[in-house]
mmCIF file of N, CA and C in Angstrom:
data_model
loop_
_atom_site.group_PDB
_atom_site.id
_atom_site.type_symbol
_atom_site.label_atom_id
_atom_site.label_comp_id
_atom_site.label_asym_id
_atom_site.label_seq_id
_atom_site.Cartn_x
_atom_site.Cartn_y
_atom_site.Cartn_z
ATOM 1 N N MET A 1 111.650 60.685 98.815
ATOM 2 C CA MET A 1 110.291 61.196 98.726
ATOM 3 C C MET A 1 109.831 61.763 100.064
ATOM 4 N N THR A 2 110.315 61.204 101.150
ATOM 5 C CA THR A 2 109.940 61.715 102.465
ATOM 6 C C THR A 2 110.336 63.171 102.620
ATOM 7 N N THR A 3 111.470 63.553 102.071
ATOM 8 C CA THR A 3 111.935 64.934 102.150
ATOM 9 C C THR A 3 110.921 65.881 101.516
ATOM 10 N N ALA A 4 110.332 65.478 100.415
ATOM 11 C CA ALA A 4 109.343 66.328 99.743
ATOM 12 C C ALA A 4 108.110 66.536 100.623
ATOM 13 N N PHE A 5 107.686 65.510 101.348
ATOM 14 C CA PHE A 5 106.532 65.662 102.241
ATOM 15 C C PHE A 5 106.841 66.654 103.359
ATOM 16 N N VAL A 6 108.023 66.530 103.937
ATOM 17 C CA VAL A 6 108.419 67.448 105.007
ATOM 18 C C VAL A 6 108.526 68.867 104.464
ATOM 19 N N ARG A 7 109.182 69.018 103.326
ATOM 20 C CA ARG A 7 109.355 70.337 102.729
ATOM 21 C C ARG A 7 107.996 70.955 102.369
ATOM 22 N N SER A 8 107.061 70.154 101.865
ATOM 23 C CA SER A 8 105.746 70.695 101.504
ATOM 24 C C SER A 8 104.987 71.168 102.742
ATOM 25 N N GLY A 9 105.130 70.459 103.842
ATOM 26 C CA GLY A 9 104.506 70.901 105.091
ATOM 27 C C GLY A 9 105.069 72.228 105.558
ATOM 28 N N ARG A 10 106.381 72.377 105.429
ATOM 29 C CA ARG A 10 107.019 73.641 105.802
ATOM 30 C C ARG A 10 106.585 74.775 104.881
ATOM 31 N N LEU A 11 106.406 74.469 103.600
ATOM 32 C CA LEU A 11 105.918 75.483 102.658
ATOM 33 C C LEU A 11 104.526 75.972 103.038
ATOM 34 N N ILE A 12 103.646 75.039 103.328
ATOM 35 C CA ILE A 12 102.282 75.405 103.702
ATOM 36 C C ILE A 12 102.295 76.232 104.991
ATOM 37 N N ALA A 13 103.128 75.840 105.951
ATOM 38 C CA ALA A 13 103.231 76.599 107.195
ATOM 39 C C ALA A 13 103.745 78.011 106.933
ATOM 40 N N ALA A 14 104.721 78.149 106.056
ATOM 41 C CA ALA A 14 105.277 79.466 105.741
ATOM 42 C C ALA A 14 104.250 80.342 105.031
ATOM 43 N N VAL A 15 103.526 79.764 104.081
ATOM 44 C CA VAL A 15 102.489 80.523 103.375
ATOM 45 C C VAL A 15 101.392 80.932 104.356
ATOM 46 N N ALA A 16 100.997 80.016 105.238
ATOM 47 C CA ALA A 16 99.958 80.329 106.228
ATOM 48 C C ALA A 16 100.424 81.425 107.181
ATOM 49 N N ALA A 17 101.700 81.413 107.561
ATOM 50 C CA ALA A 17 102.219 82.457 108.453
ATOM 51 C C ALA A 17 102.215 83.816 107.764
ATOM 52 N N ARG A 18 102.492 83.818 106.472
ATOM 53 C CA ARG A 18 102.540 85.082 105.737
ATOM 54 C C ARG A 18 101.151 85.566 105.339
ATOM 55 N N GLU A 19 100.294 84.664 104.863
ATOM 56 C CA GLU A 19 99.007 85.068 104.292
ATOM 57 C C GLU A 19 97.817 84.811 105.218
ATOM 58 N N GLY A 20 98.044 84.061 106.268
ATOM 59 C CA GLY A 20 96.964 83.703 107.181
ATOM 60 C C GLY A 20 96.407 82.328 106.860
ATOM 61 N N TRP A 21 96.053 81.611 107.886
ATOM 62 C CA TRP A 21 95.560 80.245 107.702
ATOM 63 C C TRP A 21 94.289 80.188 106.860
ATOM 64 N N PRO A 22 93.332 81.124 106.991
ATOM 65 C CA PRO A 22 92.131 81.043 106.153
ATOM 66 C C PRO A 22 92.444 81.004 104.659
ATOM 67 N N THR A 23 93.464 81.711 104.228
ATOM 68 C CA THR A 23 93.838 81.706 102.813
ATOM 69 C C THR A 23 94.241 80.308 102.365
ATOM 70 N N VAL A 24 95.004 79.620 103.191
ATOM 71 C CA VAL A 24 95.428 78.254 102.868
ATOM 72 C C VAL A 24 94.245 77.305 102.980
ATOM 73 N N HIS A 25 93.451 77.474 104.026
ATOM 74 C CA HIS A 25 92.312 76.587 104.271
ATOM 75 C C HIS A 25 91.274 76.668 103.146
ATOM 76 N N GLU A 26 91.113 77.844 102.550
ATOM 77 C CA GLU A 26 90.127 78.031 101.483
ATOM 78 C C GLU A 26 90.618 77.527 100.132
ATOM 79 N N ASN A 27 91.864 77.102 100.051
ATOM 80 C CA ASN A 27 92.440 76.605 98.799
ATOM 81 C C ASN A 27 93.082 75.238 99.052
ATOM 82 N N PRO A 28 92.273 74.176 99.196
ATOM 83 C CA PRO A 28 92.827 72.869 99.535
ATOM 84 C C PRO A 28 93.796 72.311 98.483
ATOM 85 N N SER A 29 93.694 72.753 97.239
ATOM 86 C CA SER A 29 94.625 72.258 96.221
ATOM 87 C C SER A 29 96.044 72.778 96.459
ATOM 88 N N LEU A 30 96.180 73.803 97.307
ATOM 89 C CA LEU A 30 97.496 74.339 97.625
ATOM 90 C C LEU A 30 98.379 73.288 98.295
ATOM 91 N N LEU A 31 97.769 72.360 99.031
ATOM 92 C CA LEU A 31 98.527 71.274 99.653
ATOM 93 C C LEU A 31 99.175 70.393 98.587
ATOM 94 N N ASN A 32 98.409 70.061 97.562
ATOM 95 C CA ASN A 32 98.956 69.270 96.456
ATOM 96 C C ASN A 32 100.015 70.050 95.685
ATOM 97 N N ASP A 33 99.772 71.347 95.491
ATOM 98 C CA ASP A 33 100.745 72.196 94.797
ATOM 99 C C ASP A 33 102.065 72.238 95.554
ATOM 100 N N ALA A 34 101.987 72.324 96.879
ATOM 101 C CA ALA A 34 103.208 72.363 97.695
ATOM 102 C C ALA A 34 103.993 71.059 97.558
ATOM 103 N N LEU A 35 103.299 69.925 97.555
ATOM 104 C CA LEU A 35 103.986 68.644 97.400
ATOM 105 C C LEU A 35 104.601 68.525 96.007
ATOM 106 N N LEU A 36 103.895 68.970 94.997
ATOM 107 C CA LEU A 36 104.429 68.938 93.635
ATOM 108 C C LEU A 36 105.656 69.838 93.514
ATOM 109 N N ALA A 37 105.584 71.033 94.078
ATOM 110 C CA ALA A 37 106.719 71.955 94.032
ATOM 111 C C ALA A 37 107.928 71.372 94.753
ATOM 112 N N ALA A 38 107.715 70.813 95.927
ATOM 113 C CA ALA A 38 108.818 70.227 96.691
ATOM 114 C C ALA A 38 109.416 69.030 95.965
ATOM 115 N N SER A 39 108.581 68.215 95.358
ATOM 116 C CA SER A 39 109.067 67.046 94.615
ATOM 117 C C SER A 39 109.889 67.477 93.406
ATOM 118 N N CYS A 40 109.410 68.468 92.683
ATOM 119 C CA CYS A 40 110.154 68.977 91.524
ATOM 120 C C CYS A 40 111.484 69.574 91.958
ATOM 121 N N ARG A 41 111.477 70.333 93.040
ATOM 122 C CA ARG A 41 112.713 70.940 93.528
ATOM 123 C C ARG A 41 113.726 69.874 93.911
ATOM 124 N N ASP A 42 113.276 68.848 94.624
ATOM 125 C CA ASP A 42 114.181 67.782 95.063
ATOM 126 C C ASP A 42 114.749 66.997 93.883
ATOM 127 N N ALA A 43 113.966 66.892 92.804
ATOM 128 C CA ALA A 43 114.419 66.155 91.625
ATOM 129 C C ALA A 43 115.176 67.044 90.639
ATOM 130 N N GLY A 44 115.215 68.346 90.919
ATOM 131 C CA GLY A 44 115.898 69.273 90.013
ATOM 132 C C GLY A 44 115.126 69.533 88.737
ATOM 133 N N ILE A 45 113.808 69.418 88.815
ATOM 134 C CA ILE A 45 112.947 69.585 87.646
ATOM 135 C C ILE A 45 112.277 70.951 87.681
ATOM 136 N N MET A 46 112.238 71.618 86.531
ATOM 137 C CA MET A 46 111.503 72.874 86.415
ATOM 138 C C MET A 46 110.060 72.540 86.035
ATOM 139 N N LEU A 47 109.126 73.095 86.765
ATOM 140 C CA LEU A 47 107.712 72.861 86.508
ATOM 141 C C LEU A 47 107.192 73.894 85.511
ATOM 142 N N VAL A 48 106.493 73.434 84.502
ATOM 143 C CA VAL A 48 105.851 74.318 83.529
ATOM 144 C C VAL A 48 104.365 74.350 83.891
ATOM 145 N N THR A 49 103.911 75.538 84.294
ATOM 146 C CA THR A 49 102.526 75.663 84.746
ATOM 147 C C THR A 49 102.030 77.092 84.565
ATOM 148 N N GLN A 50 100.740 77.241 84.419
ATOM 149 C CA GLN A 50 100.150 78.573 84.387
ATOM 150 C C GLN A 50 99.398 78.855 85.685
ATOM 151 N N ASP A 51 99.535 77.989 86.676
ATOM 152 C CA ASP A 51 98.892 78.146 87.977
ATOM 153 C C ASP A 51 99.692 79.136 88.829
ATOM 154 N N SER A 52 99.114 80.274 89.119
ATOM 155 C CA SER A 52 99.816 81.319 89.871
ATOM 156 C C SER A 52 100.021 80.974 91.337
ATOM 157 N N ASP A 53 99.357 79.925 91.835
ATOM 158 C CA ASP A 53 99.574 79.521 93.224
ATOM 159 C C ASP A 53 101.034 79.155 93.487
ATOM 160 N N PHE A 54 101.738 78.694 92.479
ATOM 161 C CA PHE A 54 103.130 78.287 92.660
ATOM 162 C C PHE A 54 104.048 79.479 92.941
ATOM 163 N N ASP A 55 103.615 80.680 92.598
ATOM 164 C CA ASP A 55 104.401 81.876 92.902
ATOM 165 C C ASP A 55 104.565 82.065 94.406
ATOM 166 N N ARG A 56 103.628 81.558 95.182
ATOM 167 C CA ARG A 56 103.669 81.711 96.633
ATOM 168 C C ARG A 56 104.856 81.005 97.276
ATOM 169 N N PHE A 57 105.380 79.987 96.622
ATOM 170 C CA PHE A 57 106.427 79.166 97.234
ATOM 171 C C PHE A 57 107.836 79.703 97.011
ATOM 172 N N ALA A 58 108.019 80.523 95.995
ATOM 173 C CA ALA A 58 109.360 80.994 95.624
ATOM 174 C C ALA A 58 110.131 81.638 96.779
ATOM 175 N N PRO A 59 109.503 82.481 97.608
ATOM 176 C CA PRO A 59 110.284 83.108 98.681
ATOM 177 C C PRO A 59 110.776 82.127 99.747
ATOM 178 N N PHE A 60 110.200 80.937 99.797
ATOM 179 C CA PHE A 60 110.491 80.019 100.885
ATOM 180 C C PHE A 60 111.317 78.803 100.485
ATOM 181 N N MET A 61 111.640 78.671 99.196
ATOM 182 C CA MET A 61 112.310 77.453 98.752
ATOM 183 C C MET A 61 113.390 77.783 97.731
ATOM 184 N N LYS A 62 114.640 77.675 98.147
ATOM 185 C CA LYS A 62 115.752 77.898 97.219
ATOM 186 C C LYS A 62 115.807 76.757 96.212
ATOM 187 N N GLY A 63 116.155 77.106 94.994
ATOM 188 C CA GLY A 63 116.274 76.087 93.965
ATOM 189 C C GLY A 63 114.967 75.729 93.282
ATOM 190 N N TRP A 64 113.881 76.347 93.708
ATOM 191 C CA TRP A 64 112.570 76.062 93.114
ATOM 192 C C TRP A 64 112.402 76.894 91.857
ATOM 193 N N ARG A 65 112.056 76.228 90.750
ATOM 194 C CA ARG A 65 111.876 76.938 89.487
ATOM 195 C C ARG A 65 110.580 76.509 88.831
ATOM 196 N N HIS A 66 109.844 77.504 88.372
ATOM 197 C CA HIS A 66 108.651 77.228 87.570
ATOM 198 C C HIS A 66 108.505 78.339 86.542
ATOM 199 N N VAL A 67 107.966 77.981 85.412
ATOM 200 C CA VAL A 67 107.802 78.921 84.309
ATOM 201 C C VAL A 67 106.433 78.707 83.672
ATOM 202 N N PRO A 68 105.895 79.749 83.032
ATOM 203 C CA PRO A 68 104.626 79.575 82.317
ATOM 204 C C PRO A 68 104.866 78.825 81.014
ATOM 205 N N PRO A 69 103.824 78.223 80.484
ATOM 206 C CA PRO A 69 103.947 77.543 79.191
ATOM 207 C C PRO A 69 104.402 78.513 78.098
ATOM 208 N N TRP A 70 105.123 77.987 77.127
ATOM 209 C CA TRP A 70 105.556 78.818 76.014
ATOM 210 C C TRP A 70 105.207 78.123 74.712
ATOM 211 N N PRO A 71 104.637 78.775 73.764
ATOM 212 C CA PRO A 71 104.265 80.191 73.845
ATOM 213 C C PRO A 71 103.142 80.356 74.860
ATOM 214 N N ALA A 72 103.059 81.515 75.431
ATOM 215 C CA ALA A 72 102.078 81.776 76.480
ATOM 216 C C ALA A 72 100.672 81.424 75.991
ATOM 217 N N LEU A 73 99.946 80.704 76.815
ATOM 218 C CA LEU A 73 98.578 80.351 76.477
ATOM 219 C C LEU A 73 97.682 81.559 76.716
ATOM 220 N N ARG A 74 96.735 81.739 75.857
ATOM 221 C CA ARG A 74 95.806 82.865 75.996
ATOM 222 C C ARG A 74 94.469 82.354 76.461
ATOM 223 N N SER A 75 93.894 83.076 77.388
ATOM 224 C CA SER A 75 92.593 82.685 77.928
ATOM 225 C C SER A 75 91.475 83.176 77.041
#
């Protein structure tokens, strides 16, 4: 589990470097999303979510997989 905490910190740092710290600071749930993504990646689990914030992590984490719910939910 410690690995997921370290990996989530690196994810947040990478997103902040790419998008700017204000973007991360204005979305505090992104910290929880990063930990969830790192935990799923470490466990080899694919996350099913409609939260587009998880798209931000794909460029920085190999082996990370997430998909939208199926059938696609309509708003």
